[in-house]
C-alpha positions as a Markdown table, in Angstrom:
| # | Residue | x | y | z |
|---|---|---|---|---|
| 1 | Unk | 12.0 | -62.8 | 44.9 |
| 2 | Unk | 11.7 | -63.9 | 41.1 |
| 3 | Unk | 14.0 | -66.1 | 40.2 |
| 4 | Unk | 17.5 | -65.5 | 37.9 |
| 5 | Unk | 17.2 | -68.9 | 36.1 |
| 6 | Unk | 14.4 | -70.9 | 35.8 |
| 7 | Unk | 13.7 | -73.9 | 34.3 |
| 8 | Unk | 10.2 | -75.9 | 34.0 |
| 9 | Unk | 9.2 | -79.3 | 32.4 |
| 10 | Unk | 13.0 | -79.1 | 30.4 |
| 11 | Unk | 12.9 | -82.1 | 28.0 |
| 12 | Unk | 16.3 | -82.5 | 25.9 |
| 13 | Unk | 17.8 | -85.6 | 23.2 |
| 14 | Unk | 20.8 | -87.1 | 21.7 |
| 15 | Unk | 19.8 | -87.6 | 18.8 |
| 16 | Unk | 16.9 | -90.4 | 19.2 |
| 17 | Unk | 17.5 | -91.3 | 23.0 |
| 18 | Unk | 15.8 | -88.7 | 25.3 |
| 19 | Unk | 18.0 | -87.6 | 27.4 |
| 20 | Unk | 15.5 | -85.5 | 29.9 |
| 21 | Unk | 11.9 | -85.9 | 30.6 |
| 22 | Unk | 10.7 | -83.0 | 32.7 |
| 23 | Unk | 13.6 | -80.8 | 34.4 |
| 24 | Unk | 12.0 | -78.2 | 37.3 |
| 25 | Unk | 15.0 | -76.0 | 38.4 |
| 26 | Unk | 15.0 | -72.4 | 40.1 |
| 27 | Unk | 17.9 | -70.1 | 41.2 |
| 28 | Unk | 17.4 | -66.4 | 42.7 |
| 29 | Unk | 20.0 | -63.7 | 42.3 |
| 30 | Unk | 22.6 | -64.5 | 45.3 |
| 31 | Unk | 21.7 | -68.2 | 46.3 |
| 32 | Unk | 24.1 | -71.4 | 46.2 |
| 33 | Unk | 21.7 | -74.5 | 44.6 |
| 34 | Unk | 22.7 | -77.7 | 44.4 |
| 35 | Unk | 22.1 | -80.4 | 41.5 |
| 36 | Unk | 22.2 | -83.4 | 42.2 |
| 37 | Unk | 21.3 | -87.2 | 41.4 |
| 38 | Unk | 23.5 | -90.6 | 40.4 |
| 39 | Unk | 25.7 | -90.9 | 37.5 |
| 40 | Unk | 24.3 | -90.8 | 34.2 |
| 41 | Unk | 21.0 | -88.8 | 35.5 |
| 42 | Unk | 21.0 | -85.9 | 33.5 |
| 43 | Unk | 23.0 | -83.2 | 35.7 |
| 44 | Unk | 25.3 | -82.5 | 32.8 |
| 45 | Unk | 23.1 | -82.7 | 30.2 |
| 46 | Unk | 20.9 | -80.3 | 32.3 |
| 47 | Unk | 24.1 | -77.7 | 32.3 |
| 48 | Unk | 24.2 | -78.1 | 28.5 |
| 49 | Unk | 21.1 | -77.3 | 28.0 |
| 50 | Unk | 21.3 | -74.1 | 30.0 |
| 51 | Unk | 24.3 | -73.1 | 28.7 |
| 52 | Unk | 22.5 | -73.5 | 25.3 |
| 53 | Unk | 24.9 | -76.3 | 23.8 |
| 54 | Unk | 21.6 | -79.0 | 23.8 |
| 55 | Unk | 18.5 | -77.9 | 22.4 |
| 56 | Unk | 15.9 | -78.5 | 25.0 |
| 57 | Unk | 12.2 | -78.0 | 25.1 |
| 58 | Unk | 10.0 | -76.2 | 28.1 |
| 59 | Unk | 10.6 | -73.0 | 29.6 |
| 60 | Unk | 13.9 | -71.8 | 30.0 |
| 61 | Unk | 14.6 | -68.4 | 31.3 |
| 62 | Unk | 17.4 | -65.9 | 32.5 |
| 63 | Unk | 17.3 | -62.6 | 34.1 |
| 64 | Unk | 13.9 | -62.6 | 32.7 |
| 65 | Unk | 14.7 | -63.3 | 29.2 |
| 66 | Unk | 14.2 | -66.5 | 27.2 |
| 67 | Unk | 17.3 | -68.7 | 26.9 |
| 68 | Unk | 15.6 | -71.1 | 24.2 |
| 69 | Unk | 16.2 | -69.5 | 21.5 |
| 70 | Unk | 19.7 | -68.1 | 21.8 |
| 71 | Unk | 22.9 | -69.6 | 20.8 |
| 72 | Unk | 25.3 | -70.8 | 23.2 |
| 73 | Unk | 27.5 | -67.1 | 22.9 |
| 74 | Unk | 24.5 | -64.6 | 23.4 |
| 75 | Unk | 23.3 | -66.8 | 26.4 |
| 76 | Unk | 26.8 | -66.3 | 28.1 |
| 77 | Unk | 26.6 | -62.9 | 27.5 |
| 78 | Unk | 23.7 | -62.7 | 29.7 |
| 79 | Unk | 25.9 | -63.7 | 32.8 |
| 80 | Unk | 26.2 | -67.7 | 32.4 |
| 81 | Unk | 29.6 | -68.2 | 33.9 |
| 82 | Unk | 30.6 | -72.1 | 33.0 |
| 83 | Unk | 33.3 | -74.2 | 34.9 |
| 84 | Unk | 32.9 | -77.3 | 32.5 |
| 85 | Unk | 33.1 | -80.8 | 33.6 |
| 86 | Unk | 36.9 | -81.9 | 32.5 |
| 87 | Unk | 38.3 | -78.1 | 33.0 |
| 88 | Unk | 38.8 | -77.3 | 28.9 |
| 89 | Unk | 41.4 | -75.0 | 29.4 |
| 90 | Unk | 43.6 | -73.8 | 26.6 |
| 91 | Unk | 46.3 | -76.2 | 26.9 |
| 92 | Unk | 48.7 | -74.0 | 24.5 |
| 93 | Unk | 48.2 | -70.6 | 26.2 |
| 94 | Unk | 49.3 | -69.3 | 29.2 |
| 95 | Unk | 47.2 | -69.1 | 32.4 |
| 96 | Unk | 47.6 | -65.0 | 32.1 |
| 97 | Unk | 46.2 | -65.7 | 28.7 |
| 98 | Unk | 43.6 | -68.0 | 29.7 |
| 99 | Unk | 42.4 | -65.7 | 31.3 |
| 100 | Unk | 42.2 | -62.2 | 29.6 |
| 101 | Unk | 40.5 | -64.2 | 26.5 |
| 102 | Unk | 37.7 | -64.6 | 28.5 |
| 103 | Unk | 37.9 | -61.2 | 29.7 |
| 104 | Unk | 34.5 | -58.7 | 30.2 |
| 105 | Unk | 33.8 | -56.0 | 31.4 |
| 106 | Unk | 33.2 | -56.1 | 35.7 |
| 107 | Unk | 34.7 | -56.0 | 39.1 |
| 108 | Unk | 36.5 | -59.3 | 38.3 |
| 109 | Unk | 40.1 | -58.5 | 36.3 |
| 110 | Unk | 43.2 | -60.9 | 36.0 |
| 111 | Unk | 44.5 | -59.4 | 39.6 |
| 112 | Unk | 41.1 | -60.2 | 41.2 |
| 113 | Unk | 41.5 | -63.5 | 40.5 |
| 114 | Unk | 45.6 | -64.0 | 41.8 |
| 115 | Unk | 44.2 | -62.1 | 44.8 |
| 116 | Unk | 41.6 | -65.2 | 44.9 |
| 117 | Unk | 43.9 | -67.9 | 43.5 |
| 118 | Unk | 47.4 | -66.9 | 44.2 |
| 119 | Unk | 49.1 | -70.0 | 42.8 |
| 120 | Unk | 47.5 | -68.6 | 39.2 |
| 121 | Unk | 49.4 | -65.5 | 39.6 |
| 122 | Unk | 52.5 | -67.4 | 40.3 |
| 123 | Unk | 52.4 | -69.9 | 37.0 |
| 124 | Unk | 51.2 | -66.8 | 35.1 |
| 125 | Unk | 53.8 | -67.2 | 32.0 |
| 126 | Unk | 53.3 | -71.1 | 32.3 |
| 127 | Unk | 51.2 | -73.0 | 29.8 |
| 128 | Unk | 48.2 | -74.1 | 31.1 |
| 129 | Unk | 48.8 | -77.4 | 30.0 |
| 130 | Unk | 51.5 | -78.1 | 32.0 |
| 131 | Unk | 50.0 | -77.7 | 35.0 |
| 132 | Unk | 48.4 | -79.7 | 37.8 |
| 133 | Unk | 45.1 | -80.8 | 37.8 |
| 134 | Unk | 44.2 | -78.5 | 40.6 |
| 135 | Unk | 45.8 | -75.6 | 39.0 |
| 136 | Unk | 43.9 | -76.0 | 35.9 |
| 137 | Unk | 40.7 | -76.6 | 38.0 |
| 138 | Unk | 41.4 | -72.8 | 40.0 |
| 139 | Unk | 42.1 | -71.5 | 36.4 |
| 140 | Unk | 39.2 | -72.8 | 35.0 |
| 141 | Unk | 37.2 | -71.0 | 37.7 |
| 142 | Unk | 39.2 | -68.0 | 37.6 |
| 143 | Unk | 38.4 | -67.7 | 33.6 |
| 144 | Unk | 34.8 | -68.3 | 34.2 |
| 145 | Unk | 34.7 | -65.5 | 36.5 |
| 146 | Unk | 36.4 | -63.2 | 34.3 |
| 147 | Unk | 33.5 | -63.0 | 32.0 |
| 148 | Unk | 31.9 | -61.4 | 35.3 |
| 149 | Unk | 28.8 | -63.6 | 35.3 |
| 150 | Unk | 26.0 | -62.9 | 37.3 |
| 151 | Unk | 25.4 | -67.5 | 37.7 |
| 152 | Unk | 28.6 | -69.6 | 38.2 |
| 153 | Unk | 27.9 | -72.8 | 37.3 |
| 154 | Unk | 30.7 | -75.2 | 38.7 |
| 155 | Unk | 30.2 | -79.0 | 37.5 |
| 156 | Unk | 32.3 | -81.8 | 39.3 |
| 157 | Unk | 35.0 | -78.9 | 40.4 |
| 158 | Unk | 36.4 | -81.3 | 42.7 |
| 159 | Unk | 35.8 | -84.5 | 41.0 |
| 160 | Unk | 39.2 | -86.2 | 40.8 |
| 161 | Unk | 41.5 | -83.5 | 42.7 |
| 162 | Unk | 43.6 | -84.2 | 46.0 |
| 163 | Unk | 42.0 | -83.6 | 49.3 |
| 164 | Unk | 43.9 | -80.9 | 50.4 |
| 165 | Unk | 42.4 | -79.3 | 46.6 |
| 166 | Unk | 39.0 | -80.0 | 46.8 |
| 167 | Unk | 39.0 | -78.3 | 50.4 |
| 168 | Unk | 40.5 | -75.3 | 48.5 |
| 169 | Unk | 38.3 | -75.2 | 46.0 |
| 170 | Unk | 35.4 | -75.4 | 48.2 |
| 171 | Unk | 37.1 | -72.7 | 50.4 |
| 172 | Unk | 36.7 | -70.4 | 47.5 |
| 173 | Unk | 33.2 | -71.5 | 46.6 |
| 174 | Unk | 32.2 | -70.5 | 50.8 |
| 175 | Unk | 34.4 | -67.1 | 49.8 |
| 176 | Unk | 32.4 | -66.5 | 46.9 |
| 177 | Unk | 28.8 | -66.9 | 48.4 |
| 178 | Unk | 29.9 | -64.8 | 51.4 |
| 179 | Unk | 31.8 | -61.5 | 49.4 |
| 180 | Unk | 30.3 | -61.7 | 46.9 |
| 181 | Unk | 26.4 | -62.2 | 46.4 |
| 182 | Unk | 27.0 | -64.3 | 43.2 |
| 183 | Unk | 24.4 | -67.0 | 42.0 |
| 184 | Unk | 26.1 | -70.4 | 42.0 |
| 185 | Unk | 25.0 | -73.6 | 40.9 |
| 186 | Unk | 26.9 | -76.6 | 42.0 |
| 187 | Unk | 27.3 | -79.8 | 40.7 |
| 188 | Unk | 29.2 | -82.4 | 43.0 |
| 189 | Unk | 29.3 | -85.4 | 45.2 |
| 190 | Unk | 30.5 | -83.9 | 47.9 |
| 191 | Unk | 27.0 | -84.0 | 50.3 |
| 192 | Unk | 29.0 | -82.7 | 53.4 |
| 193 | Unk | 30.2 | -79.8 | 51.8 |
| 194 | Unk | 27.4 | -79.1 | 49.7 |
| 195 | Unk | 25.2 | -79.1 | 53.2 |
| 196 | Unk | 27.9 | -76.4 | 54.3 |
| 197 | Unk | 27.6 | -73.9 | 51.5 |
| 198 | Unk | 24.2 | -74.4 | 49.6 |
| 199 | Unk | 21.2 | -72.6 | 50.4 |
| 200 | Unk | 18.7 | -75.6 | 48.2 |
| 201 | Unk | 19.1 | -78.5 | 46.2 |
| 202 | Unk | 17.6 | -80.2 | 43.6 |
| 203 | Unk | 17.7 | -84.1 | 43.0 |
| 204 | Unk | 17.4 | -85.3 | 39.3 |
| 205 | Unk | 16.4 | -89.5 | 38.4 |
| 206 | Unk | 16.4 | -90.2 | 35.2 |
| 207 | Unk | 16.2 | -87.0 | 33.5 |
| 208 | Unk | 13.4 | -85.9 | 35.7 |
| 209 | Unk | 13.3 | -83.8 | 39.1 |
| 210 | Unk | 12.3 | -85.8 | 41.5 |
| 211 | Unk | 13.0 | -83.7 | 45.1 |
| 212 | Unk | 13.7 | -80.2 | 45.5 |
| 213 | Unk | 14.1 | -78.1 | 48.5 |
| 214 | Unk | 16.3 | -76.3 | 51.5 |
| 215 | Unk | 19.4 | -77.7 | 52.6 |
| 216 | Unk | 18.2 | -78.2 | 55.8 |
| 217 | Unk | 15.6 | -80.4 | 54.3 |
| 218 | Unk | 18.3 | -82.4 | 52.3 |
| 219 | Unk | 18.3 | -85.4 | 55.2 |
| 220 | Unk | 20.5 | -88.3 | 55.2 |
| 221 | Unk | 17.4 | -90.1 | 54.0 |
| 222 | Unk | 16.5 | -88.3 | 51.2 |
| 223 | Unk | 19.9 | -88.5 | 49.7 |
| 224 | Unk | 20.1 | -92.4 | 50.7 |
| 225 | Unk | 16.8 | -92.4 | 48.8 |
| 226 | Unk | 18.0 | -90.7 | 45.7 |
| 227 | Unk | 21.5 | -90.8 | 45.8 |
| 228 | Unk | 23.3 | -93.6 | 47.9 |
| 229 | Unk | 24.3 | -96.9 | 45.7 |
């Protein structure tokens, strides 16, 4: 099977300081992949530059077509569905409005996603910026899934929520993958869970890929290798 996205030798900047040195990434339509690698290694970064928000050199494709060249806008339009890191809701609108201004055209609407996050439809009329973390961090996912992507690309969902949160969250990620057959491409330190969803994973050092392969594959020595303190 080709793959959705695919990205080969990726090399991105700041400015002067190079950020990454040779990025080798692959999702197929369907399939939960992992990214991960210490703080500071280029996960983000990597996300930017797919979402076309950091220039980046190498080959960078989607669905086929060539994301180098596009602005950030015409590359979502291809199906990039992005939960940023930090949430970025619109703190002044409501979540019902949140949501519909990210509205497109697909099998997710606004009462797709209360059926999926039903404390969303509940706070509806309230602004998002009153709300929890965890709220924000469903309707975050909620309005990336109203653009009906064909890749959601979570980073560091549950970075910073309560327990009982994060195991929501990754409830709906394990709902996703099964009803749904959407790509998804995860960013978080959550190796337990990540072993219970993912299909592959890729391990980034210093802006580079360094390991790549199945979950099963992802051992506790490979991640105390590339991962652990």
């Amino acid at each position: 099977m080709s793959a959705l996205l695919s990205l080969s030798n990726v090399t991105a900047s700041y400015g002067a300081s190079q950020a990454l040195f040779g990025v080798d990434l692959d999702i197929r339509e369907g399939e939960v992949m992992a990214l991960l690698g210490r703080n500071g290694m280029g996960k983000s970064t990597t996300v930017k530059c797919i979402c076309r928000m950091l220039p980046a050199q190498g080959t960078l494709t989607f669905g086929g077509q060539d994301l180098s060249r596009l602005p950030s806008h015409k590359a979502a339009r291809l199906g990039l569905g992005l939960v940023p890191e930090g949430r970025r809701c619109f703190a002044d609108l409501s979540v019902q409005e949140n949501l519909m201004a990210a509205a497109r055209s697909g099998d997710w609407s606004f009462d797709k996603v209360i059926q999926l996050f039903p404390r969303l439809g509940e706070r509806r009329n309230q602004r998002a910026g009153s709300l929890s973390g965890g709220e924000q961090q469903m309707l975050a996912i909620g309005r990336a899934l109203m653009t009906n992507p064909t890749l959601l690309i979570l980073d560091e969902a549950t970075e910073g929520l309560a327990p009982v949160i994060r195991q929501e969250i990754w409830a709906v990620i394990r709902q996703l993958k099964a009803d749904t057959g959407l790509a998804i491409l995860v960013i978080d330190k959550s190796i337990k869970e990540l072993r219970q969803v993912c299909d592959r994973a890729t391990i980034l050092e210093r802006g580079k890929t360094v390991w790549a392969g199945t979950i099963e594959a992802l051992t506790d020595d490979v991640t105390a290798s590339y991962i652990g303190v």
